[in-house]
Short mmCIF file of C-alpha atoms in Angstrom, two decimals:
data_model
loop_
_atom_site.label_atom_id
_atom_site.label_comp_id
_atom_site.label_asym_id
_atom_site.label_seq_id
_atom_site.Cartn_x
_atom_site.Cartn_y
_atom_site.Cartn_z
CA MET A 1 102.35 -46.35 126.47
CA GLU A 2 104.46 -49.08 124.72
CA LYS A 3 107.06 -48.88 121.99
CA ALA A 4 106.50 -50.96 118.89
CA ASN A 5 109.06 -50.95 115.97
CA GLY A 6 110.56 -47.82 117.35
CA CYS A 7 107.32 -45.96 117.41
CA ILE A 8 105.26 -44.94 120.41
CA SER A 9 101.77 -46.51 120.30
CA ARG A 10 99.01 -44.55 121.93
CA PRO A 11 95.94 -46.02 123.55
CA SER A 12 92.98 -46.09 121.16
CA ARG A 13 90.35 -43.40 121.80
CA LYS A 14 87.67 -45.55 120.25
CA ARG A 15 85.28 -47.05 122.74
CA LYS A 16 83.69 -50.35 122.33
CA LEU A 17 79.97 -50.48 122.93
CA PRO A 18 78.91 -53.10 125.50
CA GLN A 19 77.43 -56.11 123.77
CA GLU A 20 75.01 -56.90 126.58
CA GLY A 21 72.96 -54.85 128.93
CA ASN A 22 73.01 -51.83 126.80
CA ASP A 23 69.63 -50.19 127.65
CA VAL A 24 70.27 -47.16 125.36
CA LEU A 25 70.45 -49.16 122.24
CA ASN A 26 67.20 -50.94 123.21
CA PHE A 27 65.39 -47.78 124.02
CA THR A 28 61.95 -47.17 122.41
CA LEU A 29 59.43 -44.25 122.45
CA ASP A 30 57.05 -46.53 124.44
CA GLU A 31 59.29 -46.06 127.37
CA LEU A 32 58.81 -42.24 127.42
CA SER A 33 56.37 -40.64 129.80
CA ASP A 34 53.30 -39.10 128.25
CA ASP A 35 54.66 -35.64 128.81
CA LEU A 36 58.04 -36.42 127.25
CA LEU A 37 56.40 -38.27 124.32
CA GLU A 38 54.22 -35.30 123.54
CA ARG A 39 57.26 -33.02 123.62
CA VAL A 40 59.08 -35.22 121.18
CA LEU A 41 56.16 -35.62 118.82
CA SER A 42 55.40 -31.94 118.84
CA TRP A 43 58.63 -31.37 116.80
CA LEU A 44 57.42 -33.47 113.85
CA PRO A 45 56.03 -31.71 110.77
CA THR A 46 52.36 -30.93 111.16
CA SER A 47 51.54 -33.14 108.20
CA THR A 48 52.52 -36.19 110.23
CA PHE A 49 49.94 -35.47 112.91
CA PHE A 50 47.17 -36.68 110.60
CA ARG A 51 48.82 -40.16 110.57
CA PHE A 52 49.00 -40.59 114.38
CA ASN A 53 45.66 -42.39 114.40
CA SER A 54 47.10 -45.23 112.39
CA VAL A 55 50.26 -45.70 114.50
CA CYS A 56 48.87 -46.96 117.79
CA LYS A 57 46.24 -46.14 120.31
CA ARG A 58 48.68 -44.15 122.50
CA TRP A 59 49.62 -41.84 119.70
CA LYS A 60 46.05 -41.33 118.75
CA SER A 61 45.32 -40.34 122.35
CA VAL A 62 48.28 -37.96 122.35
CA ALA A 63 46.96 -36.22 119.11
CA ALA A 64 43.67 -35.49 120.85
CA SER A 65 45.04 -34.20 124.17
CA GLU A 66 45.12 -30.56 125.12
CA SER A 67 48.64 -31.08 126.68
CA PHE A 68 49.91 -32.00 123.20
CA LYS A 69 48.52 -28.80 121.76
CA LEU A 70 50.23 -26.90 124.54
CA ALA A 71 53.51 -28.70 123.62
CA CYS A 72 53.03 -27.76 119.95
CA SER A 73 52.48 -24.14 120.92
CA ARG A 74 56.01 -24.02 122.36
CA ILE A 75 57.56 -24.80 118.89
CA PRO A 76 59.04 -21.38 117.86
CA SER A 77 57.99 -21.68 114.16
CA ARG A 78 56.86 -24.03 111.46
CA GLU A 79 57.43 -24.21 107.68
CA PRO A 80 54.67 -22.32 106.11
CA TRP A 81 51.75 -23.71 104.21
CA PHE A 82 50.22 -21.64 101.36
CA PHE A 83 46.43 -21.62 101.38
CA MET A 84 45.47 -21.50 97.71
CA VAL A 85 42.43 -19.50 96.45
CA ASP A 86 40.41 -21.53 94.08
CA PRO A 87 37.93 -19.73 91.70
CA ASN A 88 35.10 -21.92 92.96
CA LEU A 89 35.80 -21.06 96.57
CA ASN A 90 34.45 -24.40 97.85
CA GLN A 91 37.52 -26.31 98.88
CA SER A 92 40.70 -25.93 100.92
CA VAL A 93 43.95 -26.72 99.09
CA VAL A 94 47.43 -25.98 100.49
CA PHE A 95 50.98 -26.28 99.30
CA ASP A 96 53.24 -27.68 102.02
CA SER A 97 56.52 -25.89 101.69
CA ALA A 98 58.27 -28.35 103.97
CA GLU A 99 57.33 -31.52 101.96
CA ARG A 100 56.92 -29.53 98.74
CA SER A 101 53.61 -31.21 98.01
CA TRP A 102 49.91 -30.26 97.56
CA LYS A 103 47.32 -31.26 100.05
CA LYS A 104 43.54 -31.04 100.20
CA LEU A 105 42.05 -30.18 103.59
CA SER A 106 38.49 -30.58 104.84
CA HIS A 107 36.65 -27.36 104.06
CA PRO A 108 34.94 -25.88 107.21
CA PRO A 109 31.21 -26.64 107.28
CA LEU A 110 30.38 -23.08 108.33
CA LEU A 111 31.83 -21.80 105.05
CA SER A 112 29.88 -24.33 103.06
CA GLN A 113 26.49 -22.93 104.11
CA ASN A 114 24.51 -21.19 101.29
CA CYS A 115 25.00 -17.70 102.74
CA ASN A 116 28.76 -18.25 103.18
CA CYS A 117 29.61 -20.41 100.15
CA ASN A 118 31.20 -17.52 98.33
CA SER A 119 33.39 -16.42 101.20
CA ILE A 120 36.91 -15.55 100.15
CA PRO A 121 40.17 -15.59 102.31
CA VAL A 122 41.36 -11.99 102.78
CA ALA A 123 44.00 -12.23 105.46
CA ALA A 124 46.13 -14.70 107.54
CA ALA A 125 48.36 -14.73 110.60
CA GLY A 126 49.86 -17.37 112.77
CA GLY A 127 47.84 -20.60 112.20
CA LEU A 128 44.64 -18.78 111.21
CA VAL A 129 43.01 -17.58 107.94
CA CYS A 130 40.29 -14.92 107.81
CA PHE A 131 37.36 -15.11 105.28
CA ARG A 132 34.90 -12.47 104.15
CA ASN A 133 31.48 -13.25 102.64
CA MET A 134 29.56 -11.10 100.13
CA SER A 135 27.63 -9.42 103.01
CA GLY A 136 30.85 -8.14 104.65
CA ASP A 137 30.79 -10.76 107.52
CA TYR A 138 34.05 -12.13 108.70
CA PHE A 139 35.06 -15.65 109.66
CA VAL A 140 38.25 -16.91 111.25
CA CYS A 141 39.34 -20.48 110.54
CA ASN A 142 42.10 -22.93 111.38
CA PRO A 143 42.61 -24.73 108.04
CA VAL A 144 44.39 -27.63 109.69
CA THR A 145 41.70 -28.49 112.25
CA GLY A 146 38.72 -27.10 110.31
CA SER A 147 37.60 -25.09 113.37
CA CYS A 148 35.76 -21.92 112.28
CA ARG A 149 33.79 -19.12 113.88
CA GLU A 150 32.03 -15.95 112.69
CA LEU A 151 33.05 -12.70 114.12
CA PRO A 152 30.61 -10.19 115.53
CA PRO A 153 29.22 -7.93 112.82
CA VAL A 154 30.98 -4.69 112.00
CA ASN A 155 29.17 -1.37 112.52
CA PRO A 156 26.61 -1.22 109.67
CA GLY A 157 27.97 2.23 108.67
CA SER A 158 31.19 0.75 107.74
CA HIS A 159 29.69 -1.29 104.86
CA HIS A 160 28.95 1.91 102.94
CA ARG A 161 32.53 3.11 103.03
CA SER A 162 35.46 2.13 100.79
CA LEU A 163 37.56 -0.70 102.24
CA HIS A 164 41.15 -0.56 101.24
CA ALA A 165 42.94 -3.09 103.41
CA ILE A 166 42.27 -6.04 105.64
CA ALA A 167 45.27 -7.23 107.78
CA MET A 168 45.60 -9.69 110.64
CA ASN A 169 48.05 -10.28 113.46
CA ALA A 170 48.26 -13.27 115.78
CA TYR A 171 49.78 -12.76 119.22
CA SER A 172 49.17 -16.25 120.74
CA ASN A 173 48.04 -19.26 118.80
CA TYR A 174 47.22 -21.45 121.82
CA HIS A 175 45.05 -18.73 123.57
CA GLY A 176 43.42 -17.55 120.33
CA SER A 177 44.73 -14.01 120.76
CA TYR A 178 44.60 -12.12 117.41
CA LYS A 179 43.47 -8.85 115.93
CA LEU A 180 41.86 -8.02 112.57
CA PHE A 181 42.49 -4.62 110.99
CA LEU A 182 40.34 -2.75 108.51
CA VAL A 183 41.48 0.41 106.66
CA LEU A 184 38.45 2.46 105.57
CA GLY A 185 37.56 5.71 103.95
CA ASP A 186 38.33 7.76 100.85
CA LEU A 187 41.84 9.12 100.38
CA PRO A 188 43.05 11.29 101.96
CA LYS A 189 40.46 10.68 104.77
CA LEU A 190 41.28 7.32 106.12
CA SER A 191 40.38 5.57 109.37
CA TYR A 192 40.84 2.01 110.70
CA LYS A 193 38.79 -0.38 112.97
CA VAL A 194 40.23 -3.31 114.93
CA TYR A 195 38.60 -6.53 116.08
CA ASN A 196 40.11 -7.81 119.27
CA SER A 197 39.69 -11.49 119.92
CA SER A 198 40.49 -11.09 123.59
CA ALA A 199 37.49 -8.82 124.13
CA ASP A 200 35.49 -10.45 121.24
CA CYS A 201 34.38 -7.10 119.90
CA TRP A 202 35.20 -4.33 117.42
CA GLU A 203 36.90 -1.36 118.93
CA GLU A 204 36.11 2.24 118.24
CA GLU A 205 36.98 3.59 114.76
CA ILE A 206 40.14 5.74 114.76
CA MET A 207 40.97 8.45 112.22
CA LEU A 208 44.36 8.54 110.56
CA ARG A 209 46.01 11.89 109.84
CA ARG A 210 48.30 12.68 106.96
CA LYS A 211 51.98 12.44 107.99
CA THR A 212 53.40 15.92 107.65
CA ASP A 213 56.85 14.76 106.45
CA ASP A 214 55.43 12.37 103.70
CA CYS A 215 58.36 11.63 101.43
CA THR A 216 56.45 12.30 98.19
CA GLY A 217 54.51 15.51 98.81
CA PHE A 218 51.79 13.94 96.55
CA GLU A 219 48.19 15.22 97.04
CA PHE A 220 45.56 12.56 96.94
CA ASP A 221 42.73 13.06 94.52
CA SER A 222 39.54 12.58 96.40
CA ASN A 223 37.83 11.53 93.21
CA ASP A 224 40.33 8.78 92.63
CA ASP A 225 38.54 5.74 91.32
CA ASP A 226 39.42 2.94 93.67
CA ASP A 227 38.08 0.31 91.24
CA ALA A 228 40.56 1.27 88.54
CA VAL A 229 43.33 -1.10 87.67
CA TYR A 230 46.30 0.15 85.53
CA PHE A 231 48.18 -2.11 83.03
CA LEU A 232 50.44 -1.58 80.07
CA SER A 233 48.79 -2.27 76.68
CA LYS A 234 50.52 -3.83 73.76
CA ALA A 235 50.56 -0.47 72.11
CA GLY A 236 52.53 0.94 74.98
CA ASN A 237 49.65 2.98 76.53
CA VAL A 238 48.52 2.90 80.13
CA VAL A 239 45.03 1.60 80.19
CA ALA A 240 42.65 2.12 83.13
CA THR A 241 39.97 -0.48 83.57
CA ASN A 242 37.40 -1.38 86.12
CA MET A 243 38.41 -4.98 86.10
CA GLN A 244 39.54 -6.14 89.56
CA ARG A 245 42.48 -8.24 90.40
CA SER A 246 41.91 -11.54 92.01
CA PRO A 247 38.93 -10.90 94.36
CA SER A 248 40.80 -12.17 97.37
CA LYS A 249 43.58 -9.63 96.67
CA GLN A 250 41.50 -6.52 96.16
CA PHE A 251 42.31 -5.76 99.76
CA SER A 252 45.91 -6.81 99.34
CA SER A 253 47.86 -5.66 102.39
CA VAL A 254 50.53 -6.64 104.95
CA ILE A 255 51.31 -5.69 108.54
CA THR A 256 54.64 -5.24 110.09
CA HIS A 257 56.07 -4.48 113.55
CA LYS A 258 58.84 -1.91 113.58
CA ASP A 259 60.22 -0.40 116.75
CA GLY A 260 57.05 -1.36 118.61
CA GLU A 261 54.77 0.20 115.91
CA GLU A 262 52.17 -1.70 113.87
CA ILE A 263 52.13 -0.52 110.26
CA VAL A 264 49.66 -1.68 107.60
CA TYR A 265 50.78 -1.35 103.98
CA PHE A 266 48.35 -1.48 101.04
CA LEU A 267 48.30 -0.51 97.31
CA SER A 268 46.31 2.47 96.10
CA SER A 269 44.36 2.23 92.90
CA SER A 270 47.19 3.92 91.03
CA GLY A 271 49.73 1.30 92.19
CA THR A 272 51.48 3.33 94.85
CA VAL A 273 52.15 1.95 98.43
CA VAL A 274 50.32 3.58 101.27
CA ALA A 275 51.65 3.02 104.80
CA CYS A 276 49.25 3.39 107.78
CA ASN A 277 50.97 3.60 111.12
CA LEU A 278 48.31 2.37 113.51
CA THR A 279 50.42 3.19 116.59
CA GLN A 280 51.14 6.71 115.62
CA LYS A 281 47.78 7.12 113.91
CA HIS A 282 49.06 8.64 110.65
CA PHE A 283 49.50 7.51 107.02
CA SER A 284 51.89 8.38 104.15
CA GLU A 285 52.45 7.36 100.51
CA TYR A 286 55.64 5.96 99.10
CA PRO A 287 57.19 7.23 95.96
CA ARG A 288 56.46 5.25 92.82
CA LEU A 289 58.98 2.65 91.79
CA LEU A 290 58.78 3.29 88.06
CA PRO A 291 56.99 5.67 85.76
CA VAL A 292 53.32 4.72 85.39
CA PHE A 293 53.69 3.69 81.75
CA LEU A 294 56.29 1.00 82.66
CA GLU A 295 54.28 -0.67 85.38
CA TYR A 296 52.26 -3.82 84.62
CA SER A 297 51.57 -5.57 87.94
CA ILE A 298 52.57 -5.03 91.45
CA ASP A 299 52.00 -6.50 94.97
CA VAL A 300 53.19 -5.93 98.52
CA VAL A 301 54.61 -8.71 100.85
CA GLU A 302 56.03 -9.03 104.30
CA CYS A 303 59.29 -10.87 104.81
CA LYS A 304 61.15 -11.05 108.09
CA GLY A 305 59.24 -8.19 109.52
CA GLU A 306 59.73 -5.70 106.64
CA MET A 307 57.55 -4.57 103.70
CA LEU A 308 58.76 -5.54 100.17
CA VAL A 309 57.22 -4.89 96.72
CA VAL A 310 57.15 -7.42 93.91
CA MET A 311 56.72 -5.91 90.48
CA LEU A 312 56.30 -7.35 86.97
CA SER A 313 57.21 -4.78 84.31
CA GLU A 314 57.66 -4.87 80.52
CA PHE A 315 60.52 -3.03 78.76
CA PHE A 316 62.44 -3.61 75.46
CA GLU A 317 60.11 -6.41 74.39
CA SER A 318 60.77 -8.44 77.57
CA ALA A 319 59.35 -8.85 80.98
CA SER A 320 60.99 -8.77 84.31
CA ILE A 321 60.00 -9.67 87.86
CA ARG A 322 61.93 -7.86 90.66
CA VAL A 323 61.74 -7.53 94.45
CA TRP A 324 62.28 -4.08 95.90
CA ARG A 325 62.97 -2.71 99.36
CA PHE A 326 62.50 0.89 100.40
CA ASP A 327 65.40 2.77 102.05
CA GLU A 328 64.00 5.07 104.65
CA LYS A 329 67.30 7.05 104.91
CA THR A 330 67.70 7.83 101.12
CA LYS A 331 63.99 7.70 100.37
CA THR A 332 64.64 5.44 97.38
CA TRP A 333 63.70 1.92 96.24
CA ASN A 334 66.53 -0.61 95.90
CA GLN A 335 66.32 -3.90 94.08
CA ILE A 336 67.12 -6.95 96.30
CA ALA A 337 66.16 -9.84 93.98
CA GLY A 338 65.23 -10.52 90.37
CA MET A 339 63.87 -13.40 88.36
CA PRO A 340 66.37 -14.64 85.75
CA PRO A 341 65.36 -13.26 82.29
CA SER A 342 65.19 -16.78 80.92
CA MET A 343 62.28 -17.43 83.30
CA SER A 344 60.49 -14.03 83.12
CA HIS A 345 60.59 -13.61 79.39
CA GLU A 346 57.65 -16.03 78.80
CA PHE A 347 55.32 -13.58 80.67
CA TYR A 348 55.88 -10.70 78.07
CA GLY A 349 52.78 -9.48 76.38
CA LYS A 350 50.41 -11.83 78.18
CA LYS A 351 48.90 -9.33 80.64
CA VAL A 352 50.00 -11.46 83.63
CA ASP A 353 48.65 -10.51 87.02
CA ILE A 354 50.93 -11.28 89.99
CA ASN A 355 49.55 -12.09 93.48
CA CYS A 356 52.29 -12.51 96.09
CA LEU A 357 52.84 -13.44 99.69
CA GLY A 358 55.87 -13.52 101.92
CA ALA A 359 56.89 -16.13 104.59
CA GLY A 360 60.31 -15.74 106.18
CA ASN A 361 62.87 -15.46 103.38
CA GLN A 362 60.45 -16.86 100.87
CA ILE A 363 58.12 -15.15 98.39
CA PHE A 364 55.39 -17.25 96.77
CA ILE A 365 54.16 -15.69 93.49
CA CYS A 366 50.96 -16.59 91.65
CA LEU A 367 51.11 -15.65 88.01
CA SER A 368 47.86 -15.82 86.07
CA SER A 369 46.32 -14.55 82.78
CA ALA A 370 43.97 -15.82 80.10
CA GLU A 371 46.97 -17.67 78.62
CA LEU A 372 48.79 -19.13 81.60
CA CYS A 373 48.74 -20.03 85.31
CA SER A 374 52.09 -20.60 87.18
CA TYR A 375 53.53 -20.47 90.61
CA VAL A 376 57.08 -19.52 91.64
CA ARG A 377 58.98 -19.36 94.84
CA CYS A 378 61.78 -16.94 95.39
CA ASP A 379 64.43 -16.96 98.17
CA ILE A 380 65.29 -13.31 98.64
CA VAL A 381 68.54 -14.16 100.45
CA THR A 382 70.01 -16.43 97.73
CA ASN A 383 68.01 -15.00 94.80
CA GLU A 384 66.93 -18.53 93.84
CA TRP A 385 63.79 -18.82 91.72
CA VAL A 386 62.04 -22.13 91.61
CA GLU A 387 58.88 -23.03 89.72
CA VAL A 388 56.25 -24.85 91.87
CA PRO A 389 54.88 -28.05 90.36
CA LYS A 390 51.40 -27.89 89.00
CA CYS A 391 48.61 -28.96 91.27
CA CYS A 392 46.80 -32.19 90.32
CA LEU A 393 44.33 -33.68 92.76
CA ASN A 394 42.27 -36.74 91.92
CA GLY A 395 43.56 -36.66 88.46
CA GLU A 396 42.30 -33.13 87.84
CA ALA A 397 44.61 -30.21 87.10
CA MET A 398 43.80 -27.17 89.33
CA GLU A 399 44.54 -23.49 88.78
CA PHE A 400 44.63 -20.91 91.57
CA MET A 401 44.30 -17.15 91.53
CA SER A 402 46.31 -16.25 94.68
CA ALA A 403 47.38 -17.59 98.11
CA PHE A 404 47.83 -16.78 101.70
CA SER A 405 50.63 -17.89 104.00
CA PHE A 406 50.01 -19.39 107.48
CA GLU A 407 51.78 -21.71 109.91
CA PRO A 408 50.12 -25.20 110.15
CA ARG A 409 49.38 -25.28 113.82
CA ILE A 410 46.77 -27.66 115.41
CA GLU A 411 46.82 -25.54 118.59
CA ALA A 412 45.75 -22.37 116.85
CA SER A 413 42.44 -21.36 118.43
CA VAL A 414 39.71 -19.31 116.67
#
């Protein structure tokens, strides 16, 4: 150290970069081995994979290799895409939450055949979406790659029984390991069937018993009309109608994993939440959130491994949309998020139906009625509500009834 003007000068900690022979600065992706290049590219957003073919021959080769799919399968999670349900059911449109943009994907040829052209999406998990046609046959599809297959037929006897819920769970995208769950029967006599992709067959039907410590003590009415939908009329009366919600949401349900147990949640025809514990083989009903004359529209979602309820209700000449969580200890519902009144008021008196889905901390809400069609995203942690831009493809405005959340994974096998 030297003294200058009575002060001690310290050596500079800044390092000068060498001007010549700096291999790091001249480094390019072309110098990576194939294995390392695949690992680097696998971290890119899925939407970029479609552009690999136009970069160079090597990247085009990478996109088609099985080792690249294996590298992609090691990415822990991807920002969700929302598969939108079009009234025509003849195209695949998604909202990319990472890029906040709309995309049109190739519709699987198998679903375009005459006998399957009216197939509707009914469940999703991992990188897969499940469809069901009018005959009750099921198809599993990867919307990103377009790969699709028909599942073995369900026992014919199941077609004559009420179907309450369809849920799906993916255990391994790369190895195509997933299960499809069907909850059947007439309350309070419920059962469930499981399709296991590993064995490529439907397992034996299992009966569900009523949980003895059900928190409501409510007795199910065996004559309950499962086609009835309840809404609040302008006169303030509860009206029961045989009109269905969005067809793809008539089996609206979610599945969660809690303490090693798989639980399927669905809505009864009267708007209450029914929980089917498939591990313990019992079911129970949750208490109503609000008196029936206040309810307008309700849906169940799964966020971060727990079941939440989204409800649109009308009161004091205004509408509100709120998110609720059930407290197992106190046996009560607690509000965790709510749309600002300035946003929700426009839905008052318009008989809006909400169809919702969860993905991480996000809830995607489709709001539709004869007068409007809108989409909103909610962050349940920050309570931020953002309207999703309208979808306009090829100069044509599109409206959707509902949506399903999936991870865009090219490695997801059907």
